[in-house]
Amino acid sequence: MANTRVISPEELERQQPFMQQVRRFYEERRPDVSPLACVRTYGCQQNVSDSEHMKGQLAQMGFGFTENPEEADFILFNTCAVREHAEDRVFGNVGALKALKRRRPEVLIAVCGCMVQQEHIAKKFYQSYPFVGLLFGTHVQHRLPELLVKSLVERRRVVEIPSCDGVIAEGIPTHRDGTFKAFLPIMYGCNNFCTYCIVPHVRGRERSRDPECILAEARELVRQGYKEITLLGQNVNSYGKGEAHGVNFPELLRRLNAIPGEFLIRFMTSHPKDATPELFDTIAQCEKVSRHFHLPFQSGSNRVLKEMNRGYTREQYLELIRYARKTVPGIAFTSDVIVGFPGEQREDFEQTLSLIREVGFVSLFTFIFSPREGTPAAKMPDPISAEEKTAWFREMTALQETLSAERLQALVGTEQKALLESDAGEYLEARLPENSIVRVQGDPARIGESVTVRITSARSFILTGEII
Ligand code: SAM
Ligand code: SF4
Ligand code: F3S
């Protein structure tokens, strides 16, 4: 394991007295009322999972939770740095708290996560947002109680952003937002250094959790009645690389699949260069593993893929899809794609369109390239205008919409397993294994149940069905 550090139980134990101090701090102020925390999470599922851990710690310190910053004692923004737009939203939303802090100076406002891990952004928060009392990076989240003591009890403005290769902290309590769907991180960080991407710079090196810890957590989730477990990591299929335990991602899936109970195993995100025949053979053998596969391709042009440092070609990607479809009947793909990477030409973009047509994705997450300070792509010549990139982007989303509509139409008349996920008032929403949502009539008390649904119509991207 590179230079990453497993946080020892003793080190975590050191947080206990800090937790007591925070609890006492609020009890002395308002003996009969629990303090409230408002935790806002931006970005990917990894961030959602991190927030669930920080909420677990906050709950242990006596906090309740609110969505409304106006009634919160502690406001925490867990931020994302992946695109400029994501950062701008955070700057805007944090900025909007200035007036609240003036009205209620006792509120503690904190910003953490991937944005803060970048030096220039941390500096900007420190200098231009003086009402933010606590700034901390991605590698010290397990020390939240200690940081709160410094801020609240010692009344200091705290900035804690060590640069390191990353840590693994086991045994942090988790306050999960869902009652039947759970996120389960299996690895952290990334070693791939795609030339456009900030993630390896803010999340540190790739490191995998111990398989026994993952299995124990999964067993506990199943015991608690969770019906869907999503394994998380920036690159889940390189799980276990370089670790002494010798358990790779397919083996981890096999062990999770062997846990008794009725539940679905999802995972994201996978990298094409680490997607092996063994992985698809394993999915075919494991009845609890979802037949939905999120496999970002980013570009259909070999020239651009090389510039992106993705480590595979268009042909290799298509060969993977062919092998997967042959091995796992009914497997459905979704993907991420970037338009307007520096130097991308119309011919490159057309290669992307043709790959989209050739594969037939269920859906696509589409992004316009956003230069990230400190990444190689941010320095590459980028002659294509923003207007042209936007026009390409629209062309691509229109193509995907047509393809999605055709796919949805083909589902009409079929019977599908689905998980009843939410109550939208006039109907319930159920998720198909391939990730599409279908509207059904049913008793909201059944939310969290797996059902079989007959698809009755597909109109304007909305599937409707009936529970059989
Ligand atoms: N680890 C995953 C992978 O390799 O695909 C996901 C990484 S990132 C959290 C999610 C998606 O954001 C990427 O797949 C990519 O399409 C997009 N993305 C990352 N950096 C970007 C950038 N600088 N500009 C535009 N999109 C970007
Ligand atoms: Fe970013 Fe590439 Fe790592 Fe995904 S694999 S997190 S896109 S560097
Ligand atoms: Fe964003 Fe950090 Fe995830 S940059 S996408 S929150 S790893």
Short mmCIF file of C-alpha atoms and ligand atoms in Angstrom, two decimals:
data_model
loop_
_atom_site.label_atom_id
_atom_site.label_comp_id
_atom_site.label_asym_id
_atom_site.label_seq_id
_atom_site.Cartn_x
_atom_site.Cartn_y
_atom_site.Cartn_z
CA MET A 1 0.00 0.00 0.00
CA ALA A 2 1.96 3.06 -1.27
CA ASN A 3 2.39 5.77 1.37
CA THR A 4 -1.17 5.57 2.59
CA ARG A 5 -1.92 5.10 6.23
CA VAL A 6 -4.40 2.91 8.06
CA ILE A 7 -5.63 4.87 11.05
CA SER A 8 -5.08 2.70 14.12
CA PRO A 9 -7.90 1.97 16.59
CA GLU A 10 -5.87 3.87 19.25
CA GLU A 11 -5.76 6.93 17.01
CA LEU A 12 -9.53 6.80 16.52
CA GLU A 13 -10.01 6.27 20.25
CA ARG A 14 -8.23 9.60 20.70
CA GLN A 15 -11.32 11.30 19.23
CA GLN A 16 -13.58 10.07 22.07
CA PRO A 17 -12.70 12.78 24.63
CA PHE A 18 -13.16 15.42 21.91
CA MET A 19 -16.64 14.04 21.26
CA GLN A 20 -17.46 14.41 24.96
CA GLN A 21 -16.15 17.99 24.91
CA VAL A 22 -18.37 18.96 21.97
CA ARG A 23 -21.37 17.32 23.65
CA ARG A 24 -20.67 19.26 26.89
CA PHE A 25 -20.16 22.51 24.98
CA TYR A 26 -23.72 22.41 23.63
CA GLU A 27 -25.25 20.97 26.82
CA GLU A 28 -23.87 23.87 28.84
CA ARG A 29 -25.40 26.34 26.40
CA ARG A 30 -28.82 24.70 26.06
CA PRO A 31 -29.24 21.78 28.44
CA ASP A 32 -32.59 20.54 27.07
CA VAL A 33 -32.14 20.94 23.31
CA SER A 34 -29.94 18.89 20.99
CA PRO A 35 -27.75 20.96 18.66
CA LEU A 36 -28.64 20.67 14.96
CA ALA A 37 -26.27 20.10 12.05
CA CYS A 38 -27.03 20.91 8.42
CA VAL A 39 -24.77 18.85 6.14
CA ARG A 40 -24.81 19.74 2.42
CA THR A 41 -23.10 17.29 0.08
CA TYR A 42 -21.95 17.99 -3.47
CA GLY A 43 -20.34 15.64 -6.00
CA CYS A 44 -20.13 11.90 -6.28
CA GLN A 45 -21.36 9.00 -4.14
CA GLN A 46 -17.97 8.90 -2.46
CA ASN A 47 -18.75 12.29 -0.99
CA VAL A 48 -22.24 11.15 0.02
CA SER A 49 -20.61 8.24 1.83
CA ASP A 50 -18.06 10.51 3.52
CA SER A 51 -20.90 12.75 4.69
CA GLU A 52 -22.68 9.70 6.11
CA HIS A 53 -19.59 8.98 8.18
CA MET A 54 -19.26 12.57 9.38
CA LYS A 55 -22.97 12.54 10.25
CA GLY A 56 -22.32 9.32 12.18
CA GLN A 57 -19.71 11.15 14.23
CA LEU A 58 -21.98 14.18 14.67
CA ALA A 59 -24.83 11.94 15.89
CA GLN A 60 -22.44 10.45 18.46
CA MET A 61 -21.67 13.97 19.64
CA GLY A 62 -25.38 14.55 20.25
CA PHE A 63 -26.33 16.37 17.04
CA GLY A 64 -29.68 16.03 15.33
CA PHE A 65 -30.00 16.94 11.65
CA THR A 66 -31.84 19.57 9.66
CA GLU A 67 -32.02 20.53 6.00
CA ASN A 68 -32.58 24.16 6.96
CA PRO A 69 -29.39 26.21 7.61
CA GLU A 70 -31.52 28.84 9.41
CA GLU A 71 -32.11 26.48 12.33
CA ALA A 72 -28.68 24.80 12.35
CA ASP A 73 -25.94 25.25 14.97
CA PHE A 74 -23.35 23.71 12.67
CA ILE A 75 -23.36 24.01 8.86
CA LEU A 76 -21.04 21.74 6.91
CA PHE A 77 -20.47 21.89 3.14
CA ASN A 78 -18.80 18.75 1.74
CA THR A 79 -17.59 19.93 -1.65
CA CYS A 80 -16.71 18.65 -5.14
CA ALA A 81 -13.94 19.94 -7.41
CA VAL A 82 -14.53 17.89 -10.53
CA ARG A 83 -15.78 20.77 -12.72
CA GLU A 84 -15.76 24.53 -12.44
CA HIS A 85 -19.55 24.64 -12.37
CA ALA A 86 -19.60 22.44 -9.24
CA GLU A 87 -17.14 24.80 -7.53
CA ASP A 88 -19.05 27.93 -8.53
CA ARG A 89 -22.22 26.52 -7.01
CA VAL A 90 -20.44 25.97 -3.69
CA PHE A 91 -18.91 29.45 -3.68
CA GLY A 92 -22.37 30.89 -4.32
CA ASN A 93 -24.10 28.81 -1.66
CA VAL A 94 -21.44 29.37 1.00
CA GLY A 95 -21.39 33.09 0.16
CA ALA A 96 -25.15 33.20 0.79
CA LEU A 97 -24.51 32.28 4.45
CA LYS A 98 -22.70 35.55 5.19
CA ALA A 99 -25.90 37.27 6.32
CA LEU A 100 -26.93 34.30 8.45
CA LYS A 101 -23.58 34.36 10.26
CA ARG A 102 -24.01 38.09 10.92
CA ARG A 103 -27.45 37.49 12.43
CA ARG A 104 -26.40 34.40 14.40
CA PRO A 105 -22.66 34.68 15.15
CA GLU A 106 -22.75 31.51 17.29
CA VAL A 107 -23.31 29.33 14.19
CA LEU A 108 -20.21 27.43 13.06
CA ILE A 109 -19.81 27.25 9.26
CA ALA A 110 -17.38 24.66 7.89
CA VAL A 111 -16.27 23.69 4.37
CA CYS A 112 -14.52 20.38 3.67
CA GLY A 113 -13.90 17.90 0.87
CA CYS A 114 -12.30 17.92 -2.56
CA MET A 115 -12.44 21.69 -3.21
CA VAL A 116 -10.69 22.51 0.05
CA GLN A 117 -7.94 20.00 -0.67
CA GLN A 118 -6.70 22.36 -3.44
CA GLU A 119 -4.38 25.00 -2.08
CA HIS A 120 -5.64 27.90 -4.23
CA ILE A 121 -9.27 27.19 -3.29
CA ALA A 122 -8.50 26.84 0.43
CA LYS A 123 -6.71 30.20 0.23
CA LYS A 124 -9.72 31.78 -1.46
CA PHE A 125 -12.08 30.48 1.24
CA TYR A 126 -9.70 31.65 3.97
CA GLN A 127 -9.22 35.14 2.56
CA SER A 128 -12.60 35.96 1.01
CA TYR A 129 -14.99 34.04 3.29
CA PRO A 130 -13.97 35.10 6.82
CA PHE A 131 -17.26 33.80 8.23
CA VAL A 132 -16.16 30.23 7.44
CA GLY A 133 -14.68 29.11 10.75
CA LEU A 134 -13.43 25.64 9.83
CA LEU A 135 -11.77 24.37 6.65
CA PHE A 136 -10.57 20.80 6.35
CA GLY A 137 -9.38 18.51 3.57
CA THR A 138 -10.25 14.97 2.51
CA HIS A 139 -7.63 13.17 4.62
CA VAL A 140 -8.68 14.35 8.11
CA GLN A 141 -12.42 13.73 8.15
CA HIS A 142 -11.98 11.09 10.89
CA ARG A 143 -10.68 13.91 13.12
CA LEU A 144 -13.88 15.97 12.89
CA PRO A 145 -14.51 15.87 16.70
CA GLU A 146 -11.03 17.27 17.40
CA LEU A 147 -11.50 19.99 14.77
CA LEU A 148 -14.85 20.94 16.29
CA VAL A 149 -13.24 21.31 19.72
CA LYS A 150 -10.60 23.63 18.29
CA SER A 151 -13.30 25.72 16.61
CA LEU A 152 -16.01 25.75 19.27
CA VAL A 153 -14.25 25.38 22.60
CA GLU A 154 -10.92 27.00 21.83
CA ARG A 155 -12.66 29.55 19.58
CA ARG A 156 -10.03 29.39 16.86
CA ARG A 157 -10.38 29.68 13.11
CA VAL A 158 -9.17 26.25 12.01
CA VAL A 159 -7.57 25.20 8.72
CA GLU A 160 -6.50 21.54 8.54
CA ILE A 161 -5.44 20.42 5.08
CA PRO A 162 -2.46 18.09 5.27
CA SER A 163 -1.25 16.84 1.91
CA CYS A 164 -0.74 13.10 2.07
CA ASP A 165 -1.29 9.99 -0.03
CA GLY A 166 -4.48 9.18 1.83
CA VAL A 167 -5.74 7.28 4.85
CA ILE A 168 -8.14 4.45 5.64
CA ALA A 169 -10.14 4.85 8.84
CA GLU A 170 -12.17 1.80 9.92
CA GLY A 171 -14.85 1.82 12.57
CA ILE A 172 -16.25 5.34 12.06
CA PRO A 173 -19.99 5.28 12.85
CA THR A 174 -22.29 5.81 9.86
CA HIS A 175 -25.54 7.76 9.76
CA ARG A 176 -27.07 6.44 6.52
CA ASP A 177 -29.59 8.57 4.69
CA GLY A 178 -31.44 5.60 3.15
CA THR A 179 -33.20 2.72 4.88
CA PHE A 180 -33.04 0.10 2.13
CA LYS A 181 -30.22 1.34 -0.14
CA ALA A 182 -26.70 1.68 1.25
CA PHE A 183 -23.34 2.87 0.00
CA LEU A 184 -20.37 0.73 0.98
CA PRO A 185 -16.93 2.17 0.12
CA ILE A 186 -14.43 -0.54 -0.80
CA MET A 187 -11.52 1.60 -1.94
CA TYR A 188 -10.47 5.25 -1.98
CA GLY A 189 -8.36 7.52 -4.19
CA CYS A 190 -7.14 7.00 -7.73
CA ASN A 191 -3.81 6.24 -9.44
CA ASN A 192 -4.91 6.79 -13.02
CA PHE A 193 -4.20 10.46 -13.49
CA CYS A 194 -6.43 11.01 -16.50
CA THR A 195 -5.04 14.28 -17.78
CA TYR A 196 -8.29 16.25 -17.27
CA CYS A 197 -9.13 14.97 -13.79
CA ILE A 198 -8.60 16.54 -10.38
CA VAL A 199 -9.68 13.49 -8.36
CA PRO A 200 -6.23 11.87 -7.87
CA HIS A 201 -4.90 15.26 -6.76
CA VAL A 202 -7.54 15.74 -4.07
CA ARG A 203 -8.28 12.16 -3.03
CA GLY A 204 -4.79 10.70 -2.87
CA ARG A 205 -3.49 7.33 -4.03
CA GLU A 206 -5.58 4.27 -4.62
CA ARG A 207 -6.04 2.19 -1.46
CA SER A 208 -8.36 -0.70 -0.73
CA ARG A 209 -10.16 -1.58 2.46
CA ASP A 210 -9.54 -4.93 4.04
CA PRO A 211 -11.96 -7.51 2.55
CA GLU A 212 -12.98 -8.79 5.99
CA CYS A 213 -14.05 -5.27 7.06
CA ILE A 214 -16.11 -4.91 3.86
CA LEU A 215 -17.74 -8.32 4.28
CA ALA A 216 -18.57 -7.64 7.93
CA GLU A 217 -20.18 -4.32 7.02
CA ALA A 218 -22.15 -5.92 4.17
CA ARG A 219 -23.42 -8.73 6.46
CA GLU A 220 -24.55 -6.12 8.97
CA LEU A 221 -26.36 -4.12 6.24
CA VAL A 222 -28.19 -7.25 5.08
CA ARG A 223 -29.09 -8.07 8.69
CA GLN A 224 -30.53 -4.56 9.05
CA GLY A 225 -32.73 -5.18 6.00
CA TYR A 226 -30.90 -3.19 3.29
CA LYS A 227 -32.00 -4.44 -0.15
CA GLU A 228 -29.37 -2.79 -2.30
CA ILE A 229 -25.69 -2.32 -1.52
CA THR A 230 -23.62 -0.12 -3.84
CA LEU A 231 -19.87 -0.73 -3.61
CA LEU A 232 -18.02 2.54 -4.06
CA GLY A 233 -14.64 3.58 -5.39
CA GLN A 234 -13.21 5.74 -8.17
CA ASN A 235 -11.99 2.58 -9.83
CA VAL A 236 -13.65 -0.37 -8.08
CA ASN A 237 -12.38 -3.00 -10.47
CA SER A 238 -8.78 -2.36 -9.48
CA TYR A 239 -9.79 -3.27 -5.91
CA GLY A 240 -7.05 -5.12 -4.04
CA LYS A 241 -4.17 -4.24 -6.39
CA GLY A 242 -0.89 -4.20 -4.49
CA GLU A 243 -2.48 -5.43 -1.25
CA ALA A 244 -1.14 -8.47 0.61
CA HIS A 245 -4.56 -10.11 1.10
CA GLY A 246 -4.74 -11.14 -2.58
CA VAL A 247 -8.51 -10.57 -2.92
CA ASN A 248 -9.29 -8.92 -6.27
CA PHE A 249 -12.61 -7.32 -7.26
CA PRO A 250 -14.18 -10.46 -8.80
CA GLU A 251 -13.25 -12.46 -5.69
CA LEU A 252 -14.76 -9.75 -3.47
CA LEU A 253 -17.98 -9.93 -5.52
CA ARG A 254 -18.07 -13.73 -5.14
CA ARG A 255 -17.67 -13.44 -1.35
CA LEU A 256 -20.35 -10.75 -1.09
CA ASN A 257 -22.67 -12.77 -3.31
CA ALA A 258 -22.31 -15.70 -0.89
CA ILE A 259 -23.83 -13.71 2.00
CA PRO A 260 -27.26 -15.24 2.65
CA GLY A 261 -30.29 -12.98 2.08
CA GLU A 262 -32.18 -11.25 -0.69
CA PHE A 263 -30.30 -8.17 -1.81
CA LEU A 264 -28.74 -6.60 -4.91
CA ILE A 265 -25.08 -5.68 -5.25
CA ARG A 266 -24.28 -2.67 -7.42
CA PHE A 267 -20.88 -1.04 -7.88
CA MET A 268 -19.37 2.11 -9.32
CA THR A 269 -17.20 3.29 -10.96
CA SER A 270 -15.31 0.82 -13.15
CA HIS A 271 -12.41 1.65 -15.45
CA PRO A 272 -12.28 -0.06 -18.85
CA LYS A 273 -8.56 -0.79 -18.57
CA ASP A 274 -9.20 -2.91 -15.44
CA ALA A 275 -12.39 -4.62 -16.63
CA THR A 276 -11.29 -8.23 -17.21
CA PRO A 277 -13.05 -11.28 -18.66
CA GLU A 278 -12.88 -12.70 -15.10
CA LEU A 279 -15.06 -9.80 -13.91
CA PHE A 280 -17.80 -10.45 -16.49
CA ASP A 281 -17.59 -14.23 -15.91
CA THR A 282 -18.09 -13.50 -12.19
CA ILE A 283 -21.10 -11.26 -12.80
CA ALA A 284 -22.62 -14.06 -14.90
CA GLN A 285 -22.14 -16.50 -11.99
CA CYS A 286 -23.33 -14.21 -9.17
CA GLU A 287 -27.11 -13.90 -9.08
CA LYS A 288 -27.05 -11.00 -6.58
CA VAL A 289 -24.78 -8.80 -8.70
CA SER A 290 -26.64 -6.20 -10.75
CA ARG A 291 -26.67 -6.52 -14.54
CA HIS A 292 -26.16 -2.78 -14.79
CA PHE A 293 -22.58 -1.76 -15.53
CA HIS A 294 -21.35 1.83 -15.43
CA LEU A 295 -18.29 1.90 -17.69
CA PRO A 296 -17.12 5.43 -18.59
CA PHE A 297 -15.53 5.64 -22.05
CA GLN A 298 -14.94 9.46 -22.10
CA SER A 299 -14.20 9.61 -25.85
CA GLY A 300 -14.63 7.47 -28.96
CA SER A 301 -11.45 8.79 -30.57
CA ASN A 302 -8.19 6.91 -30.01
CA ARG A 303 -6.22 10.12 -30.42
CA VAL A 304 -8.21 11.85 -27.67
CA LEU A 305 -8.18 8.76 -25.42
CA LYS A 306 -4.38 8.80 -25.64
CA GLU A 307 -4.24 12.50 -24.79
CA MET A 308 -6.54 11.79 -21.86
CA ASN A 309 -4.19 9.01 -20.63
CA ARG A 310 -7.07 6.56 -20.40
CA GLY A 311 -5.00 3.46 -21.16
CA TYR A 312 -7.34 1.75 -23.68
CA THR A 313 -8.45 2.17 -27.27
CA ARG A 314 -11.91 2.45 -28.79
CA GLU A 315 -11.48 -1.07 -30.18
CA GLN A 316 -10.57 -2.49 -26.75
CA TYR A 317 -13.60 -0.76 -25.20
CA LEU A 318 -15.93 -2.19 -27.85
CA GLU A 319 -14.38 -5.65 -27.44
CA LEU A 320 -15.14 -5.47 -23.69
CA ILE A 321 -18.77 -4.62 -24.43
CA ARG A 322 -18.98 -7.54 -26.89
CA TYR A 323 -17.49 -9.97 -24.36
CA ALA A 324 -19.78 -8.69 -21.60
CA ARG A 325 -22.92 -9.07 -23.75
CA LYS A 326 -21.90 -12.58 -24.79
CA THR A 327 -21.16 -13.62 -21.20
CA VAL A 328 -23.88 -11.77 -19.26
CA PRO A 329 -27.14 -11.80 -21.25
CA GLY A 330 -29.20 -8.65 -20.64
CA ILE A 331 -26.28 -6.61 -19.24
CA ALA A 332 -27.00 -2.89 -19.60
CA PHE A 333 -24.38 -0.17 -19.88
CA THR A 334 -24.28 3.45 -18.80
CA SER A 335 -21.27 5.69 -19.26
CA ASP A 336 -19.57 9.06 -18.82
CA VAL A 337 -18.34 11.10 -21.76
CA ILE A 338 -16.49 14.38 -22.12
CA VAL A 339 -17.03 16.76 -25.06
CA GLY A 340 -14.54 19.43 -26.02
CA PHE A 341 -11.34 17.98 -24.57
CA PRO A 342 -8.46 20.28 -25.65
CA GLY A 343 -7.58 19.71 -29.28
CA GLU A 344 -10.66 17.59 -29.99
CA GLN A 345 -11.66 18.01 -33.64
CA ARG A 346 -14.97 17.39 -35.38
CA GLU A 347 -13.62 13.98 -36.61
CA ASP A 348 -12.84 12.98 -33.02
CA PHE A 349 -16.28 14.04 -31.86
CA GLU A 350 -17.89 12.01 -34.65
CA GLN A 351 -15.99 8.97 -33.38
CA THR A 352 -17.66 9.57 -30.02
CA LEU A 353 -21.08 9.75 -31.67
CA SER A 354 -20.42 6.53 -33.58
CA LEU A 355 -19.34 4.72 -30.39
CA ILE A 356 -22.53 5.86 -28.66
CA ARG A 357 -24.57 4.43 -31.58
CA GLU A 358 -22.59 1.21 -31.65
CA VAL A 359 -22.94 0.43 -27.93
CA GLY A 360 -26.50 1.59 -27.20
CA PHE A 361 -26.20 2.87 -23.62
CA VAL A 362 -29.19 2.97 -21.27
CA SER A 363 -28.15 6.51 -20.37
CA LEU A 364 -25.11 8.76 -20.46
CA PHE A 365 -23.61 11.32 -18.10
CA THR A 366 -22.35 13.97 -20.49
CA PHE A 367 -19.91 16.74 -19.61
CA ILE A 368 -18.24 19.63 -21.38
CA PHE A 369 -14.51 19.68 -20.60
CA SER A 370 -13.72 21.94 -17.66
CA PRO A 371 -10.05 22.90 -17.15
CA ARG A 372 -8.85 22.04 -13.63
CA GLU A 373 -5.87 23.92 -12.25
CA GLY A 374 -2.87 21.65 -11.75
CA THR A 375 -3.93 19.01 -14.32
CA PRO A 376 -2.02 18.57 -17.62
CA ALA A 377 -5.12 19.14 -19.81
CA ALA A 378 -5.62 22.61 -18.33
CA LYS A 379 -2.37 23.65 -20.08
CA MET A 380 -3.12 22.05 -23.46
CA PRO A 381 -3.99 24.33 -26.41
CA ASP A 382 -7.77 24.46 -26.74
CA PRO A 383 -8.74 26.21 -29.99
CA ILE A 384 -12.40 25.09 -30.24
CA SER A 385 -14.79 27.80 -29.09
CA ALA A 386 -17.19 27.38 -26.17
CA GLU A 387 -20.12 27.86 -28.60
CA GLU A 388 -18.95 25.02 -30.82
CA LYS A 389 -18.44 22.74 -27.82
CA THR A 390 -21.96 23.53 -26.64
CA ALA A 391 -23.34 22.73 -30.11
CA TRP A 392 -21.52 19.35 -30.08
CA PHE A 393 -22.79 18.71 -26.58
CA ARG A 394 -26.40 19.30 -27.71
CA GLU A 395 -25.90 17.07 -30.74
CA MET A 396 -24.64 14.28 -28.50
CA THR A 397 -27.43 14.55 -25.92
CA ALA A 398 -30.03 14.60 -28.75
CA LEU A 399 -28.56 11.39 -30.16
CA GLN A 400 -28.62 9.71 -26.76
CA GLU A 401 -32.21 10.82 -26.19
CA THR A 402 -33.29 9.17 -29.45
CA LEU A 403 -31.44 5.98 -28.56
CA SER A 404 -32.83 5.96 -25.00
CA ALA A 405 -36.36 6.42 -26.29
CA GLU A 406 -35.93 3.44 -28.64
CA ARG A 407 -34.57 1.33 -25.79
CA LEU A 408 -37.41 2.23 -23.46
CA GLN A 409 -39.96 1.44 -26.19
CA ALA A 410 -38.41 -2.02 -26.57
CA LEU A 411 -39.12 -2.69 -22.87
CA VAL A 412 -42.90 -2.30 -23.31
CA GLY A 413 -44.63 -5.62 -22.74
CA THR A 414 -41.71 -7.17 -20.84
CA GLU A 415 -41.67 -8.21 -17.18
CA GLN A 416 -38.84 -6.84 -15.08
CA LYS A 417 -37.66 -7.11 -11.49
CA ALA A 418 -37.67 -3.70 -9.81
CA LEU A 419 -36.99 -2.13 -6.43
CA LEU A 420 -39.73 0.18 -5.13
CA GLU A 421 -37.69 3.25 -4.28
CA SER A 422 -39.85 6.28 -3.55
CA ASP A 423 -43.33 7.75 -3.29
CA ALA A 424 -43.89 10.54 -5.82
CA GLY A 425 -47.44 11.23 -4.63
CA GLU A 426 -49.53 10.08 -7.60
CA TYR A 427 -47.37 7.00 -8.20
CA LEU A 428 -44.43 5.03 -6.79
CA GLU A 429 -41.05 5.01 -8.50
CA ALA A 430 -39.34 1.67 -9.01
CA ARG A 431 -35.82 1.15 -10.35
CA LEU A 432 -35.12 -1.58 -12.89
CA PRO A 433 -31.85 -3.52 -12.59
CA GLU A 434 -30.58 -1.68 -15.72
CA ASN A 435 -31.11 1.60 -13.81
CA SER A 436 -34.20 3.08 -15.52
CA ILE A 437 -37.11 4.30 -13.40
CA VAL A 438 -40.65 2.99 -13.91
CA ARG A 439 -43.84 4.52 -12.47
CA VAL A 440 -46.26 2.10 -10.84
CA GLN A 441 -49.36 2.26 -8.67
CA GLY A 442 -48.95 0.71 -5.23
CA ASP A 443 -49.03 1.05 -1.49
CA PRO A 444 -46.25 3.41 -0.25
CA ALA A 445 -45.80 1.00 2.67
CA ARG A 446 -44.16 -1.37 0.17
CA ILE A 447 -41.24 1.00 -0.53
CA GLY A 448 -38.01 -0.94 -0.16
CA GLU A 449 -39.60 -4.14 -1.57
CA SER A 450 -38.42 -5.97 -4.68
CA VAL A 451 -41.31 -6.57 -7.06
CA THR A 452 -41.94 -7.80 -10.60
CA VAL A 453 -43.31 -5.13 -12.92
CA ARG A 454 -44.93 -5.47 -16.36
CA ILE A 455 -43.97 -2.44 -18.47
CA THR A 456 -47.12 -1.03 -20.08
CA SER A 457 -45.94 2.14 -21.81
CA ALA A 458 -42.92 4.30 -22.63
CA ARG A 459 -43.73 7.94 -23.41
CA SER A 460 -41.46 11.02 -23.28
CA PHE A 461 -38.76 9.05 -21.44
CA ILE A 462 -41.23 7.93 -18.79
CA LEU A 463 -41.82 4.23 -18.27
CA THR A 464 -45.11 3.18 -16.74
CA GLY A 465 -45.90 -0.30 -15.49
CA GLU A 466 -47.94 -2.41 -13.14
CA ILE A 467 -46.85 -4.58 -10.27
CA ILE A 468 -47.61 -8.23 -10.93
N1 SAM B 1 -13.44 7.43 -11.59
C1 SAM B 1 -14.49 7.53 -12.49
C2 SAM B 1 -13.97 7.30 -13.89
O1 SAM B 1 -12.82 7.07 -14.09
O2 SAM B 1 -14.73 7.32 -14.81
C3 SAM B 1 -15.28 8.82 -12.33
C4 SAM B 1 -14.52 10.06 -12.19
S1 SAM B 1 -15.34 11.62 -12.10
C5 SAM B 1 -15.84 11.67 -10.47
C6 SAM B 1 -16.85 11.48 -12.96
C7 SAM B 1 -16.80 11.96 -14.37
O3 SAM B 1 -16.57 13.34 -14.41
C8 SAM B 1 -15.70 11.39 -15.21
O4 SAM B 1 -15.99 10.09 -15.67
C9 SAM B 1 -15.59 12.38 -16.34
O5 SAM B 1 -16.47 12.07 -17.38
C10 SAM B 1 -16.04 13.67 -15.68
N2 SAM B 1 -14.94 14.61 -15.50
C11 SAM B 1 -13.86 14.47 -14.73
N3 SAM B 1 -13.05 15.54 -14.87
C12 SAM B 1 -13.63 16.38 -15.74
C13 SAM B 1 -13.28 17.64 -16.31
N4 SAM B 1 -12.15 18.25 -15.98
N5 SAM B 1 -14.14 18.21 -17.18
C14 SAM B 1 -15.30 17.61 -17.53
N6 SAM B 1 -15.67 16.42 -17.03
C15 SAM B 1 -14.84 15.80 -16.15
FE1 SF4 B 2 -10.43 10.75 -12.58
FE2 SF4 B 2 -9.50 9.05 -14.36
FE3 SF4 B 2 -9.25 8.52 -11.77
FE4 SF4 B 2 -11.63 8.42 -12.89
S1 SF4 B 2 -9.90 7.09 -13.38
S2 SF4 B 2 -11.10 9.40 -10.97
S3 SF4 B 2 -11.52 10.04 -14.42
S4 SF4 B 2 -8.24 10.17 -12.87
FE1 F3S B 3 -16.13 15.51 -6.90
FE2 F3S B 3 -14.36 14.67 -5.20
FE3 F3S B 3 -16.21 13.02 -6.09
S1 F3S B 3 -13.96 15.99 -6.92
S2 F3S B 3 -16.69 13.81 -8.10
S3 F3S B 3 -16.56 14.79 -4.86
S4 F3S B 3 -14.11 12.53 -5.57
#
